[in-house]
Structures are given as structure tokens and as C-alpha cells.
PDB file of C-alpha atoms in Angstrom:
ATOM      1  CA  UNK A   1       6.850  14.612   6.533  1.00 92.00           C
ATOM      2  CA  UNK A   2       9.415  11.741   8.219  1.00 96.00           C
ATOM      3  CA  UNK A   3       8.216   8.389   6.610  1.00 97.00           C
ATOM      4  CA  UNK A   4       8.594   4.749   7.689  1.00 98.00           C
ATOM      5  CA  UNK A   5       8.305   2.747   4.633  1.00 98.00           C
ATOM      6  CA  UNK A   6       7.200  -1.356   5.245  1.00 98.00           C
ATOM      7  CA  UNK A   7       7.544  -3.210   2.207  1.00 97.00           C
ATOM      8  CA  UNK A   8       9.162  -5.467  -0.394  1.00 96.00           C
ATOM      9  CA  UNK A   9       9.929  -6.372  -3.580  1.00 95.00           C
ATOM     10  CA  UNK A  10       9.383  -4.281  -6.860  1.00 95.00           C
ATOM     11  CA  UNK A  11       6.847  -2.466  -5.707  1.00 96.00           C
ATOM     12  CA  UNK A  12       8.323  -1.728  -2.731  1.00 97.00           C
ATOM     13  CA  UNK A  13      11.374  -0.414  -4.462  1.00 98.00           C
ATOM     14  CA  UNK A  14       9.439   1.956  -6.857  1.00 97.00           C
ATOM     15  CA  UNK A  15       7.722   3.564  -4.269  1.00 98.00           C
ATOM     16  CA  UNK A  16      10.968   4.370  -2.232  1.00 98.00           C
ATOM     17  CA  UNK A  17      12.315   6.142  -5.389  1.00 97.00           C
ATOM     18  CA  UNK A  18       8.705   7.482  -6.098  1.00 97.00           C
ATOM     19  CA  UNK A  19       8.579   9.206  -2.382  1.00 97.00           C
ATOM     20  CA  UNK A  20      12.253  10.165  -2.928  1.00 96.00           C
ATOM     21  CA  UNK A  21      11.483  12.002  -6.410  1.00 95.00           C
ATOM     22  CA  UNK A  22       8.426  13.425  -4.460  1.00 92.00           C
ATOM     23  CA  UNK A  23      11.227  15.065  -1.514  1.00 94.00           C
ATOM     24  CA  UNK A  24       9.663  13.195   0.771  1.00 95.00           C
ATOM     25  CA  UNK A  25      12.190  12.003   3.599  1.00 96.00           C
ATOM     26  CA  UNK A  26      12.102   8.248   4.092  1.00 98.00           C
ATOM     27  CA  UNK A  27      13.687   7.694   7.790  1.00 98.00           C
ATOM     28  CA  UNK A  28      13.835   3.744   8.139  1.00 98.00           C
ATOM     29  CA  UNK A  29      12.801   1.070   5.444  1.00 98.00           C
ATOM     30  CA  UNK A  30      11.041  -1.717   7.635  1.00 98.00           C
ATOM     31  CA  UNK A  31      11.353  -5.393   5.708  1.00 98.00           C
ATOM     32  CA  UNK A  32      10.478  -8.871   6.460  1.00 96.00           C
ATOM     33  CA  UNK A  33      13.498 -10.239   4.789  1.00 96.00           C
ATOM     34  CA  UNK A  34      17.051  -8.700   5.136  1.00 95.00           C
ATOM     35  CA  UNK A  35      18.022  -9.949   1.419  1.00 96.00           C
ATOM     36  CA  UNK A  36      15.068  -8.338  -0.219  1.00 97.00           C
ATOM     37  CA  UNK A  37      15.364  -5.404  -3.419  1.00 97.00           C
ATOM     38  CA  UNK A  38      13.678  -2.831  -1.331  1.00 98.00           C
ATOM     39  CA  UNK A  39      16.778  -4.129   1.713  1.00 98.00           C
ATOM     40  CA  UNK A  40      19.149  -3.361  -0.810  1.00 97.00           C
ATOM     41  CA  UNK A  41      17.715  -0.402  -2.526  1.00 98.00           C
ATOM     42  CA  UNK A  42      17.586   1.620   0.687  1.00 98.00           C
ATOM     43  CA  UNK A  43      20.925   1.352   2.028  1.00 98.00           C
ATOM     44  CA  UNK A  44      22.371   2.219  -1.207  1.00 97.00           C
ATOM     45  CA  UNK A  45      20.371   5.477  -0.862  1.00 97.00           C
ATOM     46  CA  UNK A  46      21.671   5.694   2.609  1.00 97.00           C
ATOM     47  CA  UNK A  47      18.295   4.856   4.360  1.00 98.00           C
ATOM     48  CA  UNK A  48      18.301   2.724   7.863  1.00 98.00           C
ATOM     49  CA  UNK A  49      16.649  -0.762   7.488  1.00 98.00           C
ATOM     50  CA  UNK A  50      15.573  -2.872   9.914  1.00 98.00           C
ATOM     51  CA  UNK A  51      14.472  -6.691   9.475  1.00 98.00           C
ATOM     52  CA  UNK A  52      10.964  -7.570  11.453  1.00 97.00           C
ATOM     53  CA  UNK A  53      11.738  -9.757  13.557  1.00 97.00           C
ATOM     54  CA  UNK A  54       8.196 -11.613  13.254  1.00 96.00           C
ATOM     55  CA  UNK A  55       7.634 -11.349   9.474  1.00 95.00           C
ATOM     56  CA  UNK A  56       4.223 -10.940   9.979  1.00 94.00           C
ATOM     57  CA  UNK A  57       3.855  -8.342  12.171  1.00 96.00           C
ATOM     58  CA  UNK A  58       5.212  -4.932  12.390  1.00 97.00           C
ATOM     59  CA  UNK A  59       6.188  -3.231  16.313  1.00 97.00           C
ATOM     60  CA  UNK A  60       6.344   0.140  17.456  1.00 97.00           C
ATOM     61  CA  UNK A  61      10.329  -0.524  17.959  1.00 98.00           C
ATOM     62  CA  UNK A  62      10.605  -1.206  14.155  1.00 98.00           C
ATOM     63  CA  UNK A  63       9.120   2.310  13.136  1.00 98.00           C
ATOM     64  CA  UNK A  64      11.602   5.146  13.449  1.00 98.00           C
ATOM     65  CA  UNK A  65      10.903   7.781  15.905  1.00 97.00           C
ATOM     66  CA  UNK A  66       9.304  10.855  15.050  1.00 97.00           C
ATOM     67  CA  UNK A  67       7.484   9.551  12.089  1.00 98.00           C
ATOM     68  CA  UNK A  68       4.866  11.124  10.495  1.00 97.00           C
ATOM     69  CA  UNK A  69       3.283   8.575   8.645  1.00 97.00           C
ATOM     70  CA  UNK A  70       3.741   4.568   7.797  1.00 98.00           C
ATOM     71  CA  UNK A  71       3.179   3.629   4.168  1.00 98.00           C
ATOM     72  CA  UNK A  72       3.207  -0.190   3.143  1.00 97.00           C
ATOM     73  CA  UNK A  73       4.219  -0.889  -0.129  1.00 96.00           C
ATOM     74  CA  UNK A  74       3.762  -4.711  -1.214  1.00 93.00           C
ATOM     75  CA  UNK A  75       3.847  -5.693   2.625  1.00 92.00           C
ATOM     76  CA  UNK A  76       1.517  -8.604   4.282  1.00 87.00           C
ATOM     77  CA  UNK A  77       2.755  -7.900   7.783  1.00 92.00           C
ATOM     78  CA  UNK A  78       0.275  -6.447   9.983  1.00 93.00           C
ATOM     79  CA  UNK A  79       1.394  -3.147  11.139  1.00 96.00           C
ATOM     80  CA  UNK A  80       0.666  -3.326  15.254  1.00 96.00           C
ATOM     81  CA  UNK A  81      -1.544  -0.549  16.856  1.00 95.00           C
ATOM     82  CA  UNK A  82       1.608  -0.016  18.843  1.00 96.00           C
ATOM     83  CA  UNK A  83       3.482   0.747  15.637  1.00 97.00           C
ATOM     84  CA  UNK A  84       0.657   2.671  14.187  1.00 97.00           C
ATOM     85  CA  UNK A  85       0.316   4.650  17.009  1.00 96.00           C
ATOM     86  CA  UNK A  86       3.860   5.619  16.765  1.00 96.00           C
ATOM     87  CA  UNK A  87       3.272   7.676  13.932  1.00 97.00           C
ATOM     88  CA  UNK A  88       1.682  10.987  14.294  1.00 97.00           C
ATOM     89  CA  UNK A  89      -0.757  10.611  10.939  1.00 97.00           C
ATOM     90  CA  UNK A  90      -0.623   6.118  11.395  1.00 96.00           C
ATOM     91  CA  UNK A  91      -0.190   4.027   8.318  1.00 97.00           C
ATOM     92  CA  UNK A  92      -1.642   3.740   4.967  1.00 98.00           C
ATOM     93  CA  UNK A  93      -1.229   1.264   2.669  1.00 97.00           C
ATOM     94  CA  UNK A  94      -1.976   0.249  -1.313  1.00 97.00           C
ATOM     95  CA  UNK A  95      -4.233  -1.966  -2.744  1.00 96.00           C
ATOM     96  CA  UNK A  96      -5.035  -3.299  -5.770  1.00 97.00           C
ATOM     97  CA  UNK A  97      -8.326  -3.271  -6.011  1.00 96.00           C
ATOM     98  CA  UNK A  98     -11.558  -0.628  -5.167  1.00 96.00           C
ATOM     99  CA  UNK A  99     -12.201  -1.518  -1.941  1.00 96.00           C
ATOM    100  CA  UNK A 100     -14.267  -2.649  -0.547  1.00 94.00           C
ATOM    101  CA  UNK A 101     -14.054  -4.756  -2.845  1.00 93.00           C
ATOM    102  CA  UNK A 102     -11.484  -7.943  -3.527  1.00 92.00           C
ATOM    103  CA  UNK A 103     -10.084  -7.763   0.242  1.00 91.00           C
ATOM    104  CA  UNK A 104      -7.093 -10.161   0.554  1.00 88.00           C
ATOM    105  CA  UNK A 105      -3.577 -11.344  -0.804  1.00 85.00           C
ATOM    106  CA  UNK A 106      -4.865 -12.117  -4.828  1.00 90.00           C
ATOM    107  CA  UNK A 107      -7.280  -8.891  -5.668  1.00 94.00           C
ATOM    108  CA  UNK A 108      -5.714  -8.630  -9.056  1.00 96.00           C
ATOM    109  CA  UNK A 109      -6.060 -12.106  -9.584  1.00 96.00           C
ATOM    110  CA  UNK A 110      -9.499 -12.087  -8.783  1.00 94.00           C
ATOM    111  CA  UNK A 111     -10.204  -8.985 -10.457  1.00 95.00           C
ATOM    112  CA  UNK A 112      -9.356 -10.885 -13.637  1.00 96.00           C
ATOM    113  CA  UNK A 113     -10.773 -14.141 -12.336  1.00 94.00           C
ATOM    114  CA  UNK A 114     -14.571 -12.247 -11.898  1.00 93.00           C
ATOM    115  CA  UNK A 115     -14.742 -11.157 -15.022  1.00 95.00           C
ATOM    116  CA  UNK A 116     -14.379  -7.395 -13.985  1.00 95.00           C
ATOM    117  CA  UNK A 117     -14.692  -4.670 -16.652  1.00 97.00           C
ATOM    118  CA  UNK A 118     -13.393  -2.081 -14.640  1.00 97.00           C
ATOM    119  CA  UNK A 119     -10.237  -2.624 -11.411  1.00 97.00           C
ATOM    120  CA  UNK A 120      -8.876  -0.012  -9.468  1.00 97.00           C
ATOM    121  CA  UNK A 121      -6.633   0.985  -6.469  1.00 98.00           C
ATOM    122  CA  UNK A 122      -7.180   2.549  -3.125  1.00 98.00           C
ATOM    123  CA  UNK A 123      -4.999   4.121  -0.466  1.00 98.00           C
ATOM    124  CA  UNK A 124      -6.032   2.927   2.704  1.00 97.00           C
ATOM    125  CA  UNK A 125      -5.396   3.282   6.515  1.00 97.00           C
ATOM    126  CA  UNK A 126      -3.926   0.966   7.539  1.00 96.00           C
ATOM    127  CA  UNK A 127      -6.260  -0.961  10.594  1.00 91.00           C
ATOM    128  CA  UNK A 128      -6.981  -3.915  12.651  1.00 83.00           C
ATOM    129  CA  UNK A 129      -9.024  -6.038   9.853  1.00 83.00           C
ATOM    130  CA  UNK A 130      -7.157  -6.629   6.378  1.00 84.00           C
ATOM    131  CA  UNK A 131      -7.656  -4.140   3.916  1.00 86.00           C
ATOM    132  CA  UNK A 132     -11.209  -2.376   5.851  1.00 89.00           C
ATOM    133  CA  UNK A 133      -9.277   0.818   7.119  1.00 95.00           C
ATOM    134  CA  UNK A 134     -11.012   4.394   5.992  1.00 97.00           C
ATOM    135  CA  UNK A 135     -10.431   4.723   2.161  1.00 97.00           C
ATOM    136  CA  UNK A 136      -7.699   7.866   1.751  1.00 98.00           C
ATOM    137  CA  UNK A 137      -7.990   7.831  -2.311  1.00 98.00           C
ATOM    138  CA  UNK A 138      -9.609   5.624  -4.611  1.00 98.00           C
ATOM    139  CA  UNK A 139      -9.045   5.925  -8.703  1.00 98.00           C
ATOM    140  CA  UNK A 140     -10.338   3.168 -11.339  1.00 98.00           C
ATOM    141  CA  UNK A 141      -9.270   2.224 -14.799  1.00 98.00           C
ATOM    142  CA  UNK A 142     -10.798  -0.737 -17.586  1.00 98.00           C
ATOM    143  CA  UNK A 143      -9.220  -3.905 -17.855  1.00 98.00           C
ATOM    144  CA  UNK A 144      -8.610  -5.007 -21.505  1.00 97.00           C
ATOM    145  CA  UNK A 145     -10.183  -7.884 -22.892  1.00 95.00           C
ATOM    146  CA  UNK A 146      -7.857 -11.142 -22.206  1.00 96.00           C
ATOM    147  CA  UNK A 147      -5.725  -9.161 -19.848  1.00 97.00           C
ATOM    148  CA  UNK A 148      -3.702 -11.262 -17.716  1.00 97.00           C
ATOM    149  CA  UNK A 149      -3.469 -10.441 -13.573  1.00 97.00           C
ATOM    150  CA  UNK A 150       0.410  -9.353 -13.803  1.00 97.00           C
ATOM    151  CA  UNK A 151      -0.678  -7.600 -17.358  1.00 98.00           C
ATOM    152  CA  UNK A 152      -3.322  -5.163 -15.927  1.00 98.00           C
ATOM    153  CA  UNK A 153      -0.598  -4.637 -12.543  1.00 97.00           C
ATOM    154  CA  UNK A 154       2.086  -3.792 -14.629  1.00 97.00           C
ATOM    155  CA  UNK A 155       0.177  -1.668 -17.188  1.00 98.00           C
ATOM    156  CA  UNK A 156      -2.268   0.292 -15.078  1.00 98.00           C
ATOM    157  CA  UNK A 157      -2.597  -0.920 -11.085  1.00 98.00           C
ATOM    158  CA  UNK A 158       1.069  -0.304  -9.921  1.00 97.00           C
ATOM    159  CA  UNK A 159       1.354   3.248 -11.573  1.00 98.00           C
ATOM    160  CA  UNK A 160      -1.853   3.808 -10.444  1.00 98.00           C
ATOM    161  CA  UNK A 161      -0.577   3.164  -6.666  1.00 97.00           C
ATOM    162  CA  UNK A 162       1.965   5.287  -6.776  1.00 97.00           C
ATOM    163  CA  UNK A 163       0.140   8.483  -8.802  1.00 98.00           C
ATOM    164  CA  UNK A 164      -2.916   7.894  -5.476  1.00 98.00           C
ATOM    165  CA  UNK A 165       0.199   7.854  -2.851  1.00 97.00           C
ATOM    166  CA  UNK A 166       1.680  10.867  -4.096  1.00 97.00           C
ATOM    167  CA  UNK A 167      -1.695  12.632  -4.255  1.00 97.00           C
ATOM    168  CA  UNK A 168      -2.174  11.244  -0.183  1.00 97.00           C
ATOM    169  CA  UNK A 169       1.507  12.532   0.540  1.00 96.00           C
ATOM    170  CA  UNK A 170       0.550  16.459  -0.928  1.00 95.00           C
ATOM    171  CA  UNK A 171      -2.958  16.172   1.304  1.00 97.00           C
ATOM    172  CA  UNK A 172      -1.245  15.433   4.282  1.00 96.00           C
ATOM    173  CA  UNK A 173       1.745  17.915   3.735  1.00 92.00           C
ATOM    174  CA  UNK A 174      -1.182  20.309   3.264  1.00 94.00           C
ATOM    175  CA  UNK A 175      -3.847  19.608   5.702  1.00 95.00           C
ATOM    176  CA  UNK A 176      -1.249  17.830   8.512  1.00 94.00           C
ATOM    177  CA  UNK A 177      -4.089  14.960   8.444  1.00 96.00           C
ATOM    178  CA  UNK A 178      -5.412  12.347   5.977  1.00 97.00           C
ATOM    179  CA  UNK A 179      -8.735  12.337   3.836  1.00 96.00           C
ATOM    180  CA  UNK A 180     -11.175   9.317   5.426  1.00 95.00           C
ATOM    181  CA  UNK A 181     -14.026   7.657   4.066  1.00 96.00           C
ATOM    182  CA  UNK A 182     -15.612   5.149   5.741  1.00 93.00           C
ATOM    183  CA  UNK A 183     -16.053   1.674   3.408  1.00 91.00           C
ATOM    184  CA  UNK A 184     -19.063   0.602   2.565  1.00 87.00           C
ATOM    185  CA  UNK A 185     -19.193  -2.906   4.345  1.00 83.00           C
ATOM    186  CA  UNK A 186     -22.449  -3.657   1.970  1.00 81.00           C
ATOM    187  CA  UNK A 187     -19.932  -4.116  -0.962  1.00 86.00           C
ATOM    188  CA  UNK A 188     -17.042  -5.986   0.800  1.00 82.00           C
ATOM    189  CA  UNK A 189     -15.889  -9.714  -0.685  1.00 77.00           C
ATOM    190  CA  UNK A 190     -12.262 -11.252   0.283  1.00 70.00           C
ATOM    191  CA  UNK A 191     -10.486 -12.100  -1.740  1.00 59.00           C
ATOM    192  CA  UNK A 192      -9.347 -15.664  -1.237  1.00 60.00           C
ATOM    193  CA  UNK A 193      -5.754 -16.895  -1.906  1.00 59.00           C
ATOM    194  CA  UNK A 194      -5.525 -18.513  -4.899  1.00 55.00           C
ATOM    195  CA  UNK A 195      -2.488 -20.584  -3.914  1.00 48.00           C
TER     196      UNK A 195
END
């Protein structure tokens, strides 16, 4: 299982080491900015990088060849049918939320902002609208009373993401595809920036 890994930042980072722990060969870190943790992470470890050269957007040229799968890991480029179609299994990503619901940049945020009892996270494929793609995994968990957005990432939504990756990661090693449910379009909001 060859992986192209798109991300950034501290999440990005602990999902590198996460797949790495896991055996799983990461080929080619993909980043939108060349002095980023992940950037800097990866060729310690040895692993190709390669800077987008549109930060938003993700081409086939960027993923390496003979990849099995794309994961994003804190990335808000889109990832090009080209690029997608590059990989034998496509792209999945995180999010913070249970889609369909809270679609867009600030889920956590607006997880908190709702008033929501319960948040989750769901792997997802990775597709032409943001955050719709065929739900892979989906797991929940309460948020505490007063519970601040970065609070209920840091205690419960990032592990979270990577415990639901690494379950995706042993299906596909299995089954040589990945689980799909369609999402319920009924449920869907967006998420809004709150910036």
C-alpha cells in the first residue's frame, strides 16, 4: 500500500508518523508550503516532498507514481480528478465532523458554536464537492460542557482521525478497495468560515 500523503501542519505531521508506526509506506509528502512541519518532518524520515505549485489544488504530476491511495491530512487543496485518478484506490481525506454534517473549513468551530452534544469524525473520499465524497468510516464521541473548539480537537477529534484512518488503511490492505456509503444529502449544512 504506496501512499501519497497531502497535508500540513500538526496534524499533518502525526499522521505521517501514525501511517509510519502502522508500516505503511509513504512515497511522496505533497505540501502547499515548502517551510511547513509536515515539509520538514518528511525529509528527515527520508520521504520525497514536493511543493504544489497552485496551493490550492493538487495535479496528477504532484502524486507519486504507482500510488495506491491519497490521504489528506489538514489539507484545503483540492485534490484534481487527474491526481485522484492517479491512484489506484483515489484519495480520502479527514474531517472533523459527522458528515454530512458541518461541511467546510470551521466544523469544529461550529460544532461548538451549535450547541452540539455529540461531534465526530469521518474518513471520506475525497471528490469534486468539499467534504460530500462516499463516507469510508464514521465514529462519534460527546463534547464536554464548556469545551472549547481546539479543546474537543485536541482531546477527542484528532485521535479520533487517526484511530478511523488506520482502521481505512487495514480495510483496504484487506479487501484491495475502500468501504463507501453514500451521504445522506437530507442532513448536509456547510459549515461557513468563521474568519
Amino acid at each position: 500500500m504506496r501512499i501519497t500523503l497531502v497535508g500540513s501542519r500538526h496534524f499533518g505531521v502525526t499522521t505521517l508518523n501514525m501511517l509510519r508506526e502502522h508500516g505503511v509506506p509513504v512515497v511522496r509528502v505533497v505540501v502547499a508550503d515548502g517551510a511547513d512541519r509536515l515539509a520538514a518532518t518528511a525529509k528527515a524520515a527520508g520521504i520525497e516532498v514536493v511543493v504544489q505549485a497552485n496551493p490550492k489544488l493538487v495535479v496528477a504530476s504532484e502524486i507519486a507514481p504507482d500510488t495506491d491511495l491519497i490521504i489528506t491530512a489538514h489539507s484545503h487543496a483540492r485534490i484534481s480528478k487527474d491526481a485522484l485518478a492517479a491512484a489506484k484506490l483515489g484519495g480520502i481525506g479527514y474531517h472533523p465532523s459527522l458528515l454530512p454534517r458541518h461541511r467546510g473549513k470551521a466544523a469544529v468551530e461550529w460544532t461548538i458554536k451549535e450547541g452540539d452534544p455529540v461531534a465526530g469524525g469521518t474518513i471520506y473520499h475525497l471528490a469534486d464537492r468539499m467534504d460530500a465524497g462516499a463516507i469510508a468510516a464514521q465514529d462519534w464521541c460527546f463534547v464536554k460542557k464548556g469545551e472549547t473548539a481546539r479543546e474537543l480537537w485536541e482531546r477527542a477529534l484528532a485521535p479520533l482521525g487517526l484511530k478511523l484512518l488506520a482502521d481505512v488503511i487495514d480495510y483496504a490492505r484487506v479487501h484491495k478497495a475502500l468501504p463507501a456509503k453514500v451521504q445522506d444529502e437530507q442532513f448536509a449544512t456547510l459549515a461557513p468560515s468563521l474568519s
